[in-house]
Amino acid sequence: MATNGVLDARDRDATLGRLASERFDVLVIGGGITGAGAALDAASRGLRVALVETRDLASGTSSRSSKLIHGGLRYLEQFDFKLVYEALRERDLLVSKLAPHLVKPVSFLYPLYKKVVERPYVGAGLVLYDAMEGTHRPVPHHKHLSARGALKRAPALSPERLAGAMLYYDAQVDDARHTLTVARTAAAHSAVVATRVSAVGLLRGADGIRVTGARVRDEESGREVDVTAETVVVCAGVWTDLVHELAGVQAGYKVRMSKGVHIVVPRDAVQADTGMIVRTEKSVLFFIPWGERWIVGTTDTDFAGDRADPVATEEDIEYILSAANRVLARPLTRADVIAVYAGLRPLVVPSEGTGSKPTTKISREHVVDVPVPGLASVAGGKFTTYRLMARDVVDAAVADFSREVPASVTDQLPLLGADGLAAVQPAAGRLAEDYGVSRETVEHLLGRYGTLAEEVLKLTRTDPGLVRPLAPGHPYLRAEVAYAVTHENALHVEDVLARRTRLFIEAADSGTGVAAEVSSIMGRLLGWHRRRRTAETRRYLEFVAADQPAKTLDLPPVREAALAASAAGR
Ligand SMILES: Cc1cc2nc3c(=O)[nH]c(=O)nc-3n(C[C@H](O)[C@H](O)[C@H](O)COP(=O)(O)OP(=O)(O)OC[C@H]3O[C@@H](n4cnc5c(N)ncnc54)[C@H](O)[C@@H]3O)c2cc1C
């Protein structure tokens, strides 16, 4: 039965107790979008579900993507029609029914430089792209633009050689927030969701073969417990091979890691009222509108470093700047770059051979495997197709259950905050008046929490100070920090600044200037004394520093000010 889907960080001990004492049907390893999706898929089929995540929800690849919910125009060129077809249908389902508060249509301008060859080629691709959508069409059809029309929409483009453009539509999402919302919706269907808990070993049944759960370690205390489950589902992204190793099994596929870097620049650095996609030698480069900023990227290179901490290099940043500057009239410079982030694509390759294909050419389709009874795993795929990945891996996991398990229903299940949205949007004015905030603030909250927006505002009734903005020039309220603790399972400052809000990638100082304030709001709820608050602030500053050389921020003064503020108990 659906409950309210609250993930209260203060209930953590009770959650860990449930992991150790209950017997689950399905244990999901990994709290990225695929694991959150699998937990929701299984829980909404009436199964008892637990999910464990080593760090925070979406702390892996699922907070570091291009944040597009799209068919992927470039995959048509690789004849990956099935992937594009499925992804477009998922896009339309998310925009129209499952998550209209989070997944929003966005237009992309595709500049053309070779009039005779390019327009019919790209145009045919877009006719196919549009034709693959379902019948509801929540996003408009593509359009042809002349060079003049293109420059009107995007004056930032250099007119040199510009022959015209195509304008087409896809959708975008805050990937970390979407992942959290899927996990909360799973919790609303009774899933137990535990973060900072790692699977460190797999349990075997009396036959010594069947996997019957996992030994897990609480990363906060180091304590280990056994979680028993009829089946274990691995959704560990680029960590998948390591979990297979833990289980001592060889799956039918391996994961190859490909690093993708994005830069974030101010909105006024690129004059355009639409997103843009431009061709590069190896792939494409996106300019994605992101509030008052642009996200520009990405790269696609093999990676063999620390999975938990992929770092952008100066070379990555230079590559993006030079690819962008090939089409811009006013070049972007290093000084325009507010932030940089890197993520790792979990691409699947057969367990034997074909390691040499360029990563851009490896299919983004997903693969499900059951290497040993009681253990199913899924990898590859895209954020856009997470619901299908989740459905397929749960189908495989329950295939040998002795009782019948209902089919997936997630195509009919709006995520938390989506149900009743049509009635909340017109009430924005009333909410603004009732809580003494601006209409923009309410719109901001509706776009992040949907129908749950008032839950955030209600916190300001008991603590009026929470109605104040968290950081100057950014729309987040202090109440969102408190809500992150009481409803969204935020355990550390990093969880709030990097994923519940996105100041880590949106603020020039990565949010370090408000780290002490965040620590203080969290500390009041979580019972942190002064020394702990300083330690939590320091921990965030170290997290940001570890991202060097991606950041240009001047850390030492920021660090001293933030630590002094924490130590003063502010
Ligand atoms: C640069 C880039 C751009 C992208 N852009 C797009 C896009 O625009 N649109 C799109 O559709 N897709 C995009 N993708 C792909 C998409 O982001 C990924 O396919 C998706 O996020 C993968 O999610 P996941 O849950 O499989 O992996 P992850 O998000 O990495 O989740 C795996 C989780 O497992 C946890 N874990 C690992 N081991 C254990 C353990 N032993 N115990 C407990 N937990 C464990 C990890 O901590 C991690 O949180 C992009 C990817 C990249 C890198």
Coordinates of C-alpha atoms and ligand atoms in Angstrom, one line a residue:
M1 CA 0.0 0.0 0.0
A2 CA 1.3 3.5 -0.8
T3 CA 2.4 5.5 2.2
N4 CA 3.7 9.1 2.1
G5 CA 7.2 8.3 0.9
V6 CA 9.1 10.3 3.5
L7 CA 12.8 9.5 3.8
D8 CA 13.6 11.1 7.2
A9 CA 17.3 11.1 7.9
R10 CA 16.5 11.0 11.6
D11 CA 15.0 7.5 11.2
R12 CA 18.2 6.0 10.0
D13 CA 18.8 3.7 12.9
A14 CA 15.3 2.3 12.5
T15 CA 15.9 1.8 8.8
L16 CA 19.2 -0.1 9.5
G17 CA 17.3 -2.2 12.1
R18 CA 14.7 -3.2 9.5
L19 CA 17.4 -4.2 7.0
A20 CA 18.8 -6.6 9.6
S21 CA 15.5 -8.0 11.0
E22 CA 13.1 -8.3 8.0
R23 CA 13.2 -10.8 5.2
F24 CA 12.9 -9.2 1.8
D25 CA 11.7 -10.5 -1.6
V26 CA 14.2 -8.2 -3.5
L27 CA 17.4 -6.5 -2.3
V28 CA 18.5 -3.8 -4.8
I29 CA 22.2 -2.9 -4.7
G30 CA 22.8 0.7 -6.0
G31 CA 20.8 3.9 -5.6
G32 CA 21.3 5.5 -8.9
I33 CA 18.4 6.0 -11.3
T34 CA 18.4 2.3 -12.3
G35 CA 18.4 1.0 -8.7
A36 CA 15.8 3.5 -7.6
G37 CA 13.7 2.5 -10.6
A38 CA 14.1 -1.2 -9.8
A39 CA 13.1 -0.7 -6.2
L40 CA 10.0 1.2 -7.4
D41 CA 9.2 -1.5 -10.0
A42 CA 9.4 -4.3 -7.5
A43 CA 7.7 -2.5 -4.7
S44 CA 4.8 -1.5 -6.9
R45 CA 4.3 -5.2 -7.8
G46 CA 3.6 -5.9 -4.1
L47 CA 7.1 -7.2 -3.3
R48 CA 9.0 -6.5 -0.1
V49 CA 12.0 -4.5 -1.2
A50 CA 15.2 -3.1 0.3
L51 CA 17.7 -0.8 -1.4
V52 CA 21.2 -0.1 -0.3
E53 CA 23.4 2.6 -1.6
T54 CA 27.1 3.1 -0.7
R55 CA 27.1 6.9 -0.7
D56 CA 24.0 9.0 -1.5
L57 CA 21.1 8.5 -3.9
A58 CA 22.3 9.6 -7.4
S59 CA 25.9 10.2 -6.1
G60 CA 27.3 8.1 -9.0
T61 CA 26.5 8.8 -12.7
S62 CA 22.9 9.7 -12.0
S63 CA 23.7 13.3 -10.9
R64 CA 26.4 13.9 -13.5
S65 CA 24.6 13.4 -16.9
S66 CA 23.6 15.9 -19.6
K67 CA 20.2 15.9 -17.9
L68 CA 18.4 15.2 -21.1
I69 CA 15.4 12.9 -21.4
H70 CA 15.7 12.2 -25.1
G71 CA 15.6 9.7 -27.9
G72 CA 19.2 10.6 -28.8
L73 CA 19.2 12.0 -32.4
R74 CA 22.8 10.8 -32.9
Y75 CA 21.9 7.1 -32.3
L76 CA 19.7 7.2 -35.5
E77 CA 22.9 7.6 -37.4
Q78 CA 24.2 4.4 -35.7
F79 CA 21.0 2.7 -36.8
D80 CA 20.1 2.1 -33.2
F81 CA 16.4 2.4 -34.0
K82 CA 15.1 0.3 -31.1
L83 CA 16.9 2.4 -28.6
V84 CA 15.6 5.7 -30.1
Y85 CA 12.1 4.4 -30.4
E86 CA 12.0 3.1 -26.8
A87 CA 13.6 6.3 -25.4
L88 CA 11.2 8.6 -27.2
R89 CA 8.2 6.7 -25.8
E90 CA 9.7 6.9 -22.3
R91 CA 10.4 10.6 -22.8
D92 CA 6.7 11.2 -23.8
L93 CA 5.4 9.1 -20.9
L94 CA 7.6 11.1 -18.4
V95 CA 6.7 14.5 -19.8
S96 CA 2.9 13.8 -20.0
K97 CA 2.1 11.5 -17.1
L98 CA 4.8 10.1 -14.8
A99 CA 6.8 13.2 -13.9
P100 CA 5.5 16.4 -15.6
H101 CA 6.7 18.4 -12.6
L102 CA 10.3 17.3 -13.2
V103 CA 10.7 16.5 -16.9
K104 CA 10.2 19.5 -19.1
P105 CA 10.2 19.9 -22.9
V106 CA 13.2 21.8 -24.3
S107 CA 14.0 22.9 -27.9
F108 CA 17.3 22.4 -29.7
L109 CA 18.6 24.3 -32.6
Y110 CA 20.7 22.3 -35.0
P111 CA 22.8 24.7 -37.2
L112 CA 23.4 23.6 -40.8
Y113 CA 26.6 24.5 -42.6
K114 CA 26.3 22.4 -45.9
K115 CA 23.0 23.5 -47.4
V116 CA 22.6 20.8 -50.1
V117 CA 23.8 17.8 -48.2
E118 CA 22.9 18.5 -44.6
R119 CA 19.3 19.7 -44.7
P120 CA 17.8 16.7 -46.4
Y121 CA 19.9 14.3 -44.3
V122 CA 19.2 15.9 -40.9
G123 CA 15.6 16.7 -41.9
A124 CA 15.0 13.0 -42.8
G125 CA 16.4 12.0 -39.4
L126 CA 14.1 14.4 -37.6
V127 CA 11.0 13.2 -39.6
L128 CA 11.9 9.7 -38.4
Y129 CA 12.6 11.0 -34.9
D130 CA 9.2 12.7 -34.7
A131 CA 7.4 9.7 -36.3
M132 CA 8.7 7.4 -33.6
E133 CA 6.9 9.3 -30.9
G134 CA 3.6 8.0 -29.5
T135 CA 0.3 9.5 -30.5
H136 CA 0.0 12.0 -27.6
R137 CA 2.8 14.3 -28.8
P138 CA 3.6 16.2 -25.6
V139 CA 6.4 18.0 -27.4
P140 CA 6.0 19.9 -30.8
H141 CA 7.2 18.7 -34.2
H142 CA 10.6 19.9 -35.6
K143 CA 10.8 23.0 -37.9
H144 CA 13.1 24.2 -40.7
L145 CA 14.7 27.6 -40.2
S146 CA 16.6 29.8 -42.6
A147 CA 20.0 31.3 -41.7
R148 CA 18.2 34.5 -40.7
G149 CA 15.7 32.6 -38.6
A150 CA 18.4 30.7 -36.9
L151 CA 20.3 33.9 -36.0
K152 CA 17.1 35.4 -34.6
R153 CA 16.7 32.5 -32.2
A154 CA 20.5 32.2 -31.5
P155 CA 22.3 35.5 -32.1
A156 CA 25.3 33.9 -30.5
L157 CA 26.0 31.8 -33.6
S158 CA 28.7 33.0 -36.0
P159 CA 26.9 33.8 -39.3
E160 CA 29.9 32.7 -41.2
R161 CA 29.0 29.6 -43.4
L162 CA 25.7 29.3 -41.6
A163 CA 23.2 27.9 -44.1
G164 CA 20.1 27.5 -41.9
A165 CA 19.0 25.3 -39.0
M166 CA 16.6 22.7 -37.8
L167 CA 14.7 23.2 -34.6
Y168 CA 13.5 20.1 -32.7
Y169 CA 12.2 19.2 -29.3
D170 CA 13.4 16.9 -26.5
A171 CA 13.1 17.1 -22.7
Q172 CA 15.3 17.9 -19.7
V173 CA 15.4 17.0 -16.0
D174 CA 17.3 17.5 -12.8
D175 CA 18.8 14.0 -12.8
A176 CA 19.6 13.9 -9.1
R177 CA 16.1 15.1 -8.1
H178 CA 14.4 12.7 -10.4
T179 CA 16.4 9.8 -8.9
L180 CA 15.5 10.9 -5.4
T181 CA 11.8 11.2 -6.4
V182 CA 11.8 7.7 -7.8
A183 CA 13.4 6.4 -4.6
R184 CA 10.8 8.3 -2.5
T185 CA 8.0 6.9 -4.7
A186 CA 9.4 3.4 -4.0
A187 CA 9.4 4.2 -0.3
A188 CA 5.8 5.3 -0.7
H189 CA 5.2 1.7 -1.8
S190 CA 6.9 0.4 1.3
A191 CA 10.5 -0.1 0.0
V192 CA 13.2 0.3 2.7
V193 CA 15.8 2.7 1.3
A194 CA 19.2 2.9 3.1
T195 CA 22.0 5.2 2.0
R196 CA 25.7 5.1 3.1
V197 CA 25.3 1.3 3.3
S198 CA 27.4 -0.9 1.0
A199 CA 27.0 -4.4 -0.1
V200 CA 30.3 -6.0 0.9
G201 CA 29.6 -9.7 0.3
L202 CA 26.8 -11.9 -1.1
L203 CA 25.1 -14.6 1.0
R204 CA 24.5 -18.1 -0.4
G205 CA 21.7 -20.5 0.5
A206 CA 22.0 -24.0 1.9
D207 CA 22.9 -25.4 -1.6
G208 CA 25.9 -23.1 -1.6
I209 CA 24.8 -21.7 -5.0
R210 CA 21.7 -19.6 -4.8
V211 CA 22.3 -16.0 -3.7
T212 CA 20.1 -15.3 -0.7
G213 CA 21.0 -11.7 0.3
A214 CA 24.0 -9.6 1.1
R215 CA 26.3 -8.7 3.9
V216 CA 26.1 -4.9 4.1
R217 CA 28.3 -2.4 5.9
D218 CA 27.0 0.9 7.5
E219 CA 29.6 3.3 6.1
E220 CA 28.9 5.7 9.0
S221 CA 29.6 3.3 11.8
G222 CA 31.5 0.4 10.1
R223 CA 28.9 -2.0 11.5
E224 CA 28.1 -5.0 9.3
V225 CA 24.8 -6.9 9.1
D226 CA 23.2 -9.6 6.8
V227 CA 20.2 -8.7 4.7
T228 CA 18.3 -11.7 3.6
A229 CA 16.2 -11.6 0.4
E230 CA 14.8 -14.1 -2.1
T231 CA 16.7 -12.4 -4.9
V232 CA 19.4 -9.7 -5.2
V233 CA 19.3 -7.2 -8.1
V234 CA 22.5 -5.4 -9.0
C235 CA 22.1 -1.9 -10.4
A236 CA 25.6 -0.7 -9.6
G237 CA 26.4 1.2 -12.9
V238 CA 30.2 1.4 -13.3
W239 CA 30.7 -0.6 -10.2
T240 CA 28.8 -3.6 -11.6
D241 CA 31.9 -5.7 -12.4
L242 CA 33.1 -5.2 -8.8
V243 CA 29.8 -6.5 -7.4
H244 CA 29.9 -9.5 -9.7
E245 CA 33.4 -10.1 -8.3
L246 CA 32.1 -9.9 -4.7
A247 CA 29.6 -12.6 -5.7
G248 CA 32.4 -14.6 -7.3
V249 CA 30.4 -14.9 -10.6
Q250 CA 31.2 -14.1 -14.2
A251 CA 28.4 -12.3 -16.0
G252 CA 27.8 -12.4 -19.7
Y253 CA 28.9 -8.8 -20.1
K254 CA 31.4 -6.4 -18.7
V255 CA 31.2 -2.6 -18.1
R256 CA 33.5 -0.2 -19.9
M257 CA 33.7 3.2 -18.4
S258 CA 33.6 6.3 -20.5
K259 CA 34.1 9.7 -19.0
G260 CA 31.9 12.6 -20.0
V261 CA 32.6 16.2 -18.9
H262 CA 30.4 19.3 -18.9
I263 CA 31.2 22.9 -18.2
V264 CA 28.6 25.4 -16.8
V265 CA 28.7 29.0 -18.1
P266 CA 26.4 32.0 -17.4
R267 CA 23.3 32.3 -19.5
D268 CA 24.4 35.7 -20.9
A269 CA 27.6 34.3 -22.2
V270 CA 25.7 32.7 -25.1
Q271 CA 22.8 34.7 -26.6
A272 CA 20.1 32.2 -27.6
D273 CA 16.5 31.5 -26.5
T274 CA 16.8 27.8 -27.3
G275 CA 19.1 24.9 -26.6
M276 CA 21.6 24.0 -29.3
I277 CA 23.3 20.9 -30.6
V278 CA 26.3 21.1 -32.9
R279 CA 28.3 18.4 -34.6
T280 CA 31.8 17.7 -33.5
E281 CA 34.4 15.4 -35.1
K282 CA 33.5 12.4 -33.0
S283 CA 30.0 13.1 -31.7
V284 CA 27.9 16.1 -30.8
L285 CA 28.1 19.0 -28.4
F286 CA 25.0 20.3 -26.5
F287 CA 24.3 23.8 -25.2
I288 CA 21.6 23.0 -22.6
P289 CA 19.6 25.8 -20.9
W290 CA 19.8 25.4 -17.1
G291 CA 18.0 28.2 -15.3
E292 CA 20.4 31.2 -15.4
R293 CA 23.1 29.1 -16.9
W294 CA 24.1 26.9 -19.8
I295 CA 25.4 23.4 -19.4
V296 CA 27.8 22.7 -22.3
G297 CA 29.2 19.3 -23.2
T298 CA 30.1 16.6 -23.4
T299 CA 33.2 14.5 -23.9
D300 CA 33.4 10.7 -24.4
T301 CA 36.7 9.2 -23.5
D302 CA 37.8 5.9 -22.0
F303 CA 38.4 6.0 -18.2
A304 CA 40.4 3.8 -15.9
G305 CA 40.7 5.9 -12.7
D306 CA 38.8 6.1 -9.4
R307 CA 35.2 5.4 -10.2
A308 CA 33.9 7.3 -7.1
D309 CA 35.7 10.5 -8.2
P310 CA 36.0 11.1 -11.9
V311 CA 37.8 14.4 -12.3
A312 CA 37.7 16.7 -15.4
T313 CA 41.1 17.7 -16.7
E314 CA 42.2 21.0 -18.3
E315 CA 42.3 19.1 -21.6
D316 CA 38.6 18.1 -21.3
I317 CA 37.7 21.7 -20.6
E318 CA 39.8 23.0 -23.5
Y319 CA 38.2 20.4 -25.8
I320 CA 34.6 21.6 -24.9
L321 CA 35.6 25.3 -25.2
S322 CA 37.2 24.8 -28.6
A323 CA 34.2 22.7 -29.9
A324 CA 31.8 25.4 -28.7
N325 CA 33.9 28.2 -30.2
R326 CA 33.8 26.7 -33.6
V327 CA 30.2 27.9 -33.9
L328 CA 30.0 30.9 -31.6
A329 CA 30.5 34.5 -32.8
R330 CA 31.9 35.6 -29.3
P331 CA 34.2 32.8 -28.1
L332 CA 33.8 31.3 -24.6
T333 CA 36.9 31.6 -22.5
R334 CA 38.1 29.9 -19.3
A335 CA 36.9 32.9 -17.4
D336 CA 33.3 32.2 -18.4
V337 CA 33.4 28.8 -16.8
I338 CA 31.5 28.7 -13.5
A339 CA 31.7 25.0 -12.8
V340 CA 32.8 21.7 -14.3
Y341 CA 31.6 18.2 -13.6
A342 CA 32.5 14.7 -14.8
G343 CA 30.5 11.5 -14.9
L344 CA 31.1 7.9 -16.1
R345 CA 28.9 6.2 -18.6
P346 CA 28.5 2.5 -17.7
L347 CA 28.7 1.0 -21.3
V348 CA 28.3 -2.7 -21.7
V349 CA 30.6 -4.9 -23.8
P350 CA 30.7 -8.7 -24.1
S351 CA 32.7 -10.3 -21.4
E352 CA 35.1 -11.6 -24.0
G353 CA 36.8 -9.4 -26.7
T354 CA 35.7 -6.1 -28.4
G355 CA 37.5 -3.9 -26.0
S356 CA 38.8 -1.7 -28.7
K357 CA 35.7 -0.1 -30.2
P358 CA 35.7 3.7 -29.6
T359 CA 33.3 4.5 -26.7
T360 CA 31.2 6.8 -28.9
K361 CA 30.3 3.7 -31.1
I362 CA 29.3 1.4 -28.2
S363 CA 25.5 0.9 -28.2
R364 CA 23.6 2.5 -25.3
E365 CA 21.2 -0.4 -25.1
H366 CA 21.0 -2.2 -21.7
V367 CA 21.8 -5.8 -20.9
V368 CA 20.2 -8.0 -18.2
D369 CA 21.9 -11.1 -16.9
V370 CA 21.3 -13.8 -14.3
P371 CA 24.8 -15.2 -13.7
V372 CA 23.7 -17.4 -10.8
P373 CA 20.3 -18.2 -9.3
G374 CA 19.1 -15.4 -6.9
L375 CA 21.3 -12.7 -8.6
A376 CA 20.1 -10.5 -11.5
S377 CA 22.1 -7.6 -12.9
V378 CA 21.5 -4.8 -15.4
A379 CA 23.9 -2.3 -16.9
G380 CA 24.2 0.0 -19.9
G381 CA 21.1 1.9 -21.0
K382 CA 20.4 5.6 -20.5
F383 CA 18.8 7.7 -17.8
T384 CA 15.9 8.1 -20.2
T385 CA 15.2 4.4 -20.3
Y386 CA 15.6 3.6 -16.6
R387 CA 12.0 2.4 -16.3
L388 CA 12.5 -0.2 -18.9
M389 CA 15.8 -1.3 -17.4
A390 CA 14.1 -1.6 -14.0
R391 CA 11.2 -3.6 -15.5
D392 CA 13.5 -6.0 -17.4
V393 CA 15.8 -6.7 -14.4
V394 CA 13.0 -7.3 -12.0
D395 CA 11.3 -9.6 -14.5
A396 CA 14.5 -11.6 -14.7
A397 CA 15.0 -11.6 -10.9
V398 CA 11.5 -13.0 -10.1
A399 CA 11.3 -15.4 -13.0
D400 CA 12.1 -18.4 -10.8
F401 CA 9.9 -17.4 -7.8
S402 CA 7.5 -20.2 -6.9
R403 CA 4.6 -17.8 -6.7
E404 CA 3.3 -15.6 -9.5
V405 CA 4.6 -12.1 -9.5
P406 CA 2.4 -9.4 -11.2
A407 CA 3.7 -7.6 -14.3
S408 CA 5.3 -4.2 -14.0
V409 CA 2.9 -1.3 -13.5
T410 CA 5.3 1.6 -13.5
D411 CA 4.0 3.0 -16.8
Q412 CA 0.8 3.8 -14.9
L413 CA 2.4 5.2 -11.8
P414 CA 3.0 8.9 -11.6
L415 CA 6.0 9.8 -9.3
L416 CA 5.5 11.6 -6.0
G417 CA 4.6 15.2 -6.7
A418 CA 3.0 14.5 -10.1
D419 CA -0.5 13.5 -9.1
G420 CA -2.8 16.5 -8.9
L421 CA -0.3 18.9 -10.5
A422 CA -3.0 20.5 -12.6
A423 CA -4.8 21.7 -9.5
V424 CA -1.7 23.0 -7.7
Q425 CA -0.3 25.1 -10.5
P426 CA -3.2 27.5 -10.6
A427 CA -2.9 27.8 -6.8
A428 CA 0.6 29.3 -7.0
G429 CA -0.6 32.8 -6.3
R430 CA -2.5 31.7 -3.2
L431 CA 0.5 29.8 -1.9
A432 CA 2.7 32.8 -2.4
E433 CA 0.3 35.0 -0.4
D434 CA -0.2 32.4 2.4
Y435 CA 3.5 31.9 3.0
G436 CA 4.7 35.4 2.2
V437 CA 7.0 34.4 -0.6
S438 CA 7.2 35.6 -4.2
R439 CA 5.4 33.9 -7.1
E440 CA 8.8 33.0 -8.5
T441 CA 9.7 31.1 -5.4
V442 CA 6.5 29.1 -5.6
E443 CA 7.2 28.4 -9.3
H444 CA 10.7 27.3 -8.3
L445 CA 9.3 24.9 -5.7
L446 CA 6.6 23.5 -8.0
G447 CA 9.2 22.7 -10.6
R448 CA 11.2 20.7 -8.0
Y449 CA 8.6 19.2 -5.7
G450 CA 5.4 19.3 -7.7
T451 CA 2.4 18.9 -5.5
L452 CA 4.7 18.4 -2.4
A453 CA 5.8 22.1 -2.7
E454 CA 3.6 23.1 0.2
E455 CA 5.3 20.5 2.5
V456 CA 8.5 22.6 2.1
L457 CA 6.7 25.9 2.7
K458 CA 5.0 24.5 5.8
L459 CA 8.4 24.2 7.5
T460 CA 8.6 28.0 7.6
R461 CA 5.6 28.1 9.9
T462 CA 7.5 26.6 12.8
D463 CA 10.9 28.2 11.9
P464 CA 10.3 31.5 10.0
G465 CA 14.0 31.9 9.4
L466 CA 13.8 29.1 6.9
V467 CA 11.9 31.3 4.4
R468 CA 15.1 33.2 3.6
P469 CA 17.1 32.4 0.5
L470 CA 20.0 30.0 1.1
A471 CA 22.5 31.7 -1.2
P472 CA 22.4 35.2 -2.9
G473 CA 21.5 35.0 -6.6
H474 CA 20.1 31.5 -6.3
P475 CA 16.4 30.5 -5.9
Y476 CA 16.8 27.9 -3.1
L477 CA 15.3 28.5 0.3
R478 CA 16.8 27.5 3.6
A479 CA 13.6 25.5 4.1
E480 CA 14.8 23.2 1.3
V481 CA 17.8 22.3 3.4
A482 CA 15.6 21.3 6.3
Y483 CA 13.2 19.4 4.0
A484 CA 16.2 17.5 2.6
V485 CA 16.9 16.2 6.0
T486 CA 13.3 15.5 7.2
H487 CA 11.9 14.1 3.9
E488 CA 14.8 13.4 1.5
N489 CA 17.4 11.5 3.6
A490 CA 20.2 14.0 3.4
L491 CA 22.9 12.9 5.8
H492 CA 25.8 15.3 5.0
V493 CA 26.3 18.8 3.6
E494 CA 27.4 17.3 0.3
D495 CA 24.0 15.6 -0.1
V496 CA 22.3 19.0 0.1
L497 CA 24.7 21.1 -1.9
A498 CA 25.6 18.6 -4.7
R499 CA 22.2 16.8 -5.2
R500 CA 19.2 18.0 -3.2
T501 CA 20.1 21.5 -4.5
R502 CA 22.6 21.9 -7.3
L503 CA 24.8 24.7 -5.9
F504 CA 27.8 22.4 -6.4
I505 CA 27.5 22.9 -10.2
E506 CA 25.6 26.2 -10.2
A507 CA 27.6 28.5 -7.9
A508 CA 31.0 29.8 -8.8
D509 CA 32.2 28.9 -5.3
S510 CA 30.5 25.4 -5.6
G511 CA 28.3 26.4 -2.6
T512 CA 31.3 26.5 -0.2
G513 CA 30.2 30.0 1.0
V514 CA 27.0 28.5 2.4
A515 CA 28.4 25.2 3.6
A516 CA 28.5 26.4 7.2
E517 CA 24.9 27.6 7.0
V518 CA 23.8 24.2 5.6
S519 CA 25.7 22.4 8.3
S520 CA 24.0 24.6 10.9
I521 CA 20.4 23.9 9.6
M522 CA 21.1 20.2 9.3
G523 CA 22.9 20.1 12.7
R524 CA 19.8 21.5 14.4
L525 CA 17.7 18.7 13.1
L526 CA 20.3 15.9 13.4
G527 CA 21.6 16.9 16.8
W528 CA 25.1 17.8 15.7
H529 CA 27.1 19.7 18.3
R530 CA 29.5 22.5 17.3
R531 CA 32.5 20.3 16.6
R532 CA 30.5 18.0 14.4
R533 CA 29.1 21.0 12.5
T534 CA 32.6 22.2 11.8
A535 CA 33.7 18.7 10.7
E536 CA 30.7 18.4 8.3
T537 CA 31.6 21.8 6.8
R538 CA 35.2 20.7 6.4
R539 CA 34.1 17.5 4.8
Y540 CA 32.3 19.4 2.2
L541 CA 35.2 21.7 1.5
E542 CA 37.4 18.7 1.0
F543 CA 34.8 17.1 -1.3
V544 CA 35.0 20.3 -3.5
A545 CA 38.8 20.5 -3.3
A546 CA 39.0 16.9 -4.5
D547 CA 37.3 18.0 -7.7
Q548 CA 40.3 20.1 -8.7
P549 CA 41.5 21.1 -11.2
A550 CA 38.0 21.3 -12.4
K551 CA 37.3 24.3 -10.2
T552 CA 38.8 27.8 -10.5
L553 CA 37.6 28.9 -7.1
D554 CA 40.0 30.4 -4.6
L555 CA 39.6 27.8 -1.9
P556 CA 41.8 29.1 1.1
P557 CA 39.8 32.3 1.9
V558 CA 36.5 30.5 1.4
R559 CA 37.6 27.7 3.5
E560 CA 38.7 29.9 6.4
A561 CA 35.5 31.9 6.4
A562 CA 33.3 28.7 6.2
L563 CA 35.1 27.0 9.0
A564 CA 35.1 30.1 11.2
A565 CA 31.3 30.4 10.6
S566 CA 30.8 26.8 11.6
A567 CA 33.0 27.1 14.7
A568 CA 31.1 30.2 15.8
G569 CA 28.0 28.0 15.6
R570 CA 26.4 30.0 12.8
Ligands
LIG1 C1 28.5 12.6 -19.2 C2 27.2 11.8 -19.2 C3 26.1 12.3 -19.8 C4 24.9 11.6 -19.9 N1 23.8 12.2 -20.4 C5 22.6 11.5 -20.5 C6 21.5 12.1 -20.9 O1 21.5 13.3 -21.2 N2 20.3 11.4 -21.0 C7 20.3 10.1 -20.7 O2 19.3 9.5 -20.8 N3 21.4 9.4 -20.2 C8 22.6 10.1 -20.1 N4 23.7 9.5 -19.5 C9 23.6 8.2 -19.1 C10 23.0 8.1 -17.7 O3 23.4 9.1 -16.9 C11 23.3 6.8 -17.0 O4 23.0 5.7 -17.9 C12 22.6 6.5 -15.7 O5 22.7 7.7 -14.8 C13 23.2 5.3 -15.0 O6 22.5 5.1 -13.8 P1 22.8 3.9 -12.9 O7 21.8 3.9 -11.8 O8 22.9 2.6 -13.7 O9 24.3 4.1 -12.3 P2 24.7 5.1 -11.1 O10 24.0 6.3 -11.1 O11 26.2 5.2 -11.2 O12 24.3 4.3 -9.8 C14 25.0 3.2 -9.4 C15 25.1 3.3 -7.8 O13 25.5 2.0 -7.3 C16 26.1 2.4 -6.1 N5 26.9 1.2 -5.7 C17 28.0 0.7 -6.3 N6 28.5 -0.4 -5.6 C18 27.7 -0.6 -4.5 C19 27.7 -1.5 -3.4 N7 28.6 -2.5 -3.4 N8 26.7 -1.4 -2.5 C20 25.8 -0.4 -2.6 N9 25.8 0.5 -3.6 C21 26.7 0.4 -4.6 C22 27.0 3.6 -6.4 O14 27.4 4.3 -5.3 C23 26.0 4.3 -7.4 O15 25.3 5.4 -6.7 C24 24.9 10.3 -19.4 C25 26.0 9.7 -18.8 C26 27.1 10.5 -18.7 C27 28.3 9.9 -18.0

